[in-house]
mmCIF file of C-alpha atoms in Angstrom:
data_model
loop_
_atom_site.group_PDB
_atom_site.id
_atom_site.type_symbol
_atom_site.label_atom_id
_atom_site.label_comp_id
_atom_site.label_asym_id
_atom_site.label_seq_id
_atom_site.Cartn_x
_atom_site.Cartn_y
_atom_site.Cartn_z
ATOM 1 C CA MET B 1 0.312 0.228 -0.500
ATOM 2 C CA LEU B 2 1.366 3.423 -0.842
ATOM 3 C CA ALA B 3 0.575 5.814 2.056
ATOM 4 C CA TYR B 4 2.449 9.113 2.997
ATOM 5 C CA PRO B 5 2.386 8.998 6.628
ATOM 6 C CA LEU B 6 4.791 12.516 7.620
ATOM 7 C CA LEU B 7 2.182 14.627 4.473
ATOM 8 C CA PHE B 8 -1.339 12.988 4.032
ATOM 9 C CA GLY B 9 -1.316 11.277 7.817
ATOM 10 C CA SER B 10 -2.693 7.368 7.191
ATOM 11 C CA LEU B 11 -4.598 9.164 3.235
ATOM 12 C CA GLY B 12 -3.741 5.970 0.875
ATOM 13 C CA PHE B 13 -3.154 6.484 -2.821
ATOM 14 C CA TRP B 14 -6.643 5.835 -3.897
ATOM 15 C CA GLU B 15 -8.347 8.138 -1.710
ATOM 16 C CA ILE B 16 -5.666 10.745 -3.225
ATOM 17 C CA VAL B 17 -7.194 10.365 -6.675
ATOM 18 C CA LEU B 18 -10.685 9.876 -5.163
ATOM 19 C CA ILE B 19 -10.063 13.431 -3.750
ATOM 20 C CA VAL B 20 -8.492 15.178 -6.215
ATOM 21 C CA LEU B 21 -11.372 13.589 -9.255
ATOM 22 C CA VAL B 22 -14.217 15.600 -6.489
ATOM 23 C CA ILE B 23 -12.356 18.505 -6.441
ATOM 24 C CA LEU B 24 -12.101 18.988 -10.372
ATOM 25 C CA LEU B 25 -15.748 17.400 -10.002
ATOM 26 C CA LEU B 26 -17.379 20.750 -7.453
ATOM 27 C CA PHE B 27 -14.557 23.275 -9.303
ATOM 28 C CA GLY B 28 -14.087 22.501 -13.486
ATOM 29 C CA GLY B 29 -11.047 22.380 -14.891
ATOM 30 C CA LYS B 30 -11.033 26.362 -15.193
ATOM 31 C CA LYS B 31 -11.221 27.527 -11.653
ATOM 32 C CA ILE B 32 -8.909 25.485 -10.496
ATOM 33 C CA PRO B 33 -5.180 27.451 -11.571
ATOM 34 C CA GLU B 34 -7.183 30.578 -10.465
ATOM 35 C CA LEU B 35 -7.741 29.155 -6.732
ATOM 36 C CA MET B 36 -3.995 27.750 -6.516
ATOM 37 C CA ARG B 37 -3.048 30.837 -8.117
ATOM 38 C CA GLY B 38 -4.225 33.350 -5.544
ATOM 39 C CA LEU B 39 -3.116 30.372 -2.422
ATOM 40 C CA GLY B 40 0.727 30.769 -4.139
ATOM 41 C CA LYS B 41 0.370 34.684 -4.264
ATOM 42 C CA GLY B 42 -1.324 34.318 -0.230
ATOM 43 C CA VAL B 43 1.526 31.858 0.684
ATOM 44 C CA LYS B 44 4.088 34.233 -0.618
ATOM 45 C CA SER B 45 2.673 37.071 0.996
ATOM 46 C CA PHE B 46 3.038 35.357 3.962
ATOM 47 C CA LYS B 47 6.774 34.213 3.609
ATOM 48 C CA GLN B 48 7.128 38.355 2.418
ATOM 49 C CA GLY B 49 6.065 39.234 6.065
ATOM 50 C CA MET B 50 7.220 36.551 7.472
ATOM 51 C CA ASN B 51 10.939 37.981 6.180
ATOM 52 C CA GLU B 52 10.401 41.807 6.841
ATOM 53 C CA VAL B 53 9.131 40.580 10.742
ATOM 54 C CA GLU B 54 13.198 38.356 10.482
ATOM 55 C CA LYS B 55 14.809 41.709 9.647
ATOM 56 C CA GLU B 56 12.636 44.009 12.214
ATOM 57 C CA ILE B 57 14.071 41.423 14.776
ATOM 58 C CA ARG B 58 17.789 41.513 13.536
ATOM 59 C CA ASP B 59 17.738 45.287 13.803
ATOM 60 C CA VAL B 60 16.659 44.646 16.594
ATOM 61 C CA GLU B 61 18.795 42.443 18.316
ATOM 62 C CA LYS B 62 21.794 44.444 16.049
ATOM 63 C CA GLU B 63 20.988 48.494 18.336
ATOM 64 C CA LEU B 64 20.391 46.559 21.146
ATOM 65 C CA ASP B 65 24.158 45.449 20.293
ATOM 66 C CA LYS B 66 25.751 48.383 19.897
ATOM 67 C CA PRO B 67 27.453 49.871 22.541
ATOM 68 C CA ALA B 68 25.914 53.264 22.796
ATOM 69 C CA ASP B 69 28.272 55.653 21.374
ATOM 70 C CA LYS B 70 27.480 59.380 23.046
ATOM 71 C CA PRO B 71 25.547 59.062 26.753
ATOM 72 C CA GLU B 72 22.314 60.918 26.998
ATOM 73 C CA GLY B 73 23.682 63.280 29.748
ATOM 74 C CA ASN B 74 25.278 62.697 32.906
ATOM 75 C CA GLY B 75 23.243 62.386 35.456
ATOM 76 C CA SER B 76 22.656 66.509 36.046
ATOM 77 C CA ALA B 77 19.138 68.172 35.142
ATOM 78 C CA LYS B 78 19.157 71.692 34.670
ATOM 79 C CA THR B 79 16.104 73.421 34.736
ATOM 80 C CA GLU B 80 15.717 77.116 33.587
#
């Protein structure tokens, strides 16, 4: 029996074929490429967002690791 336990749980080859046929019947051949294109754009957008978040985190880490060049004050406050 051909099964993909890590990818599809306990679904075998014929179960996957049946699911694909039902999807084809429900959506039709023309609608599926549009759905996949939308799914691809969504995944691409998600990955781009994740990369931006990771870049922000790295930038903050660099900022925190960078030693302070000039102290902002000497501890005494002047008021006029």
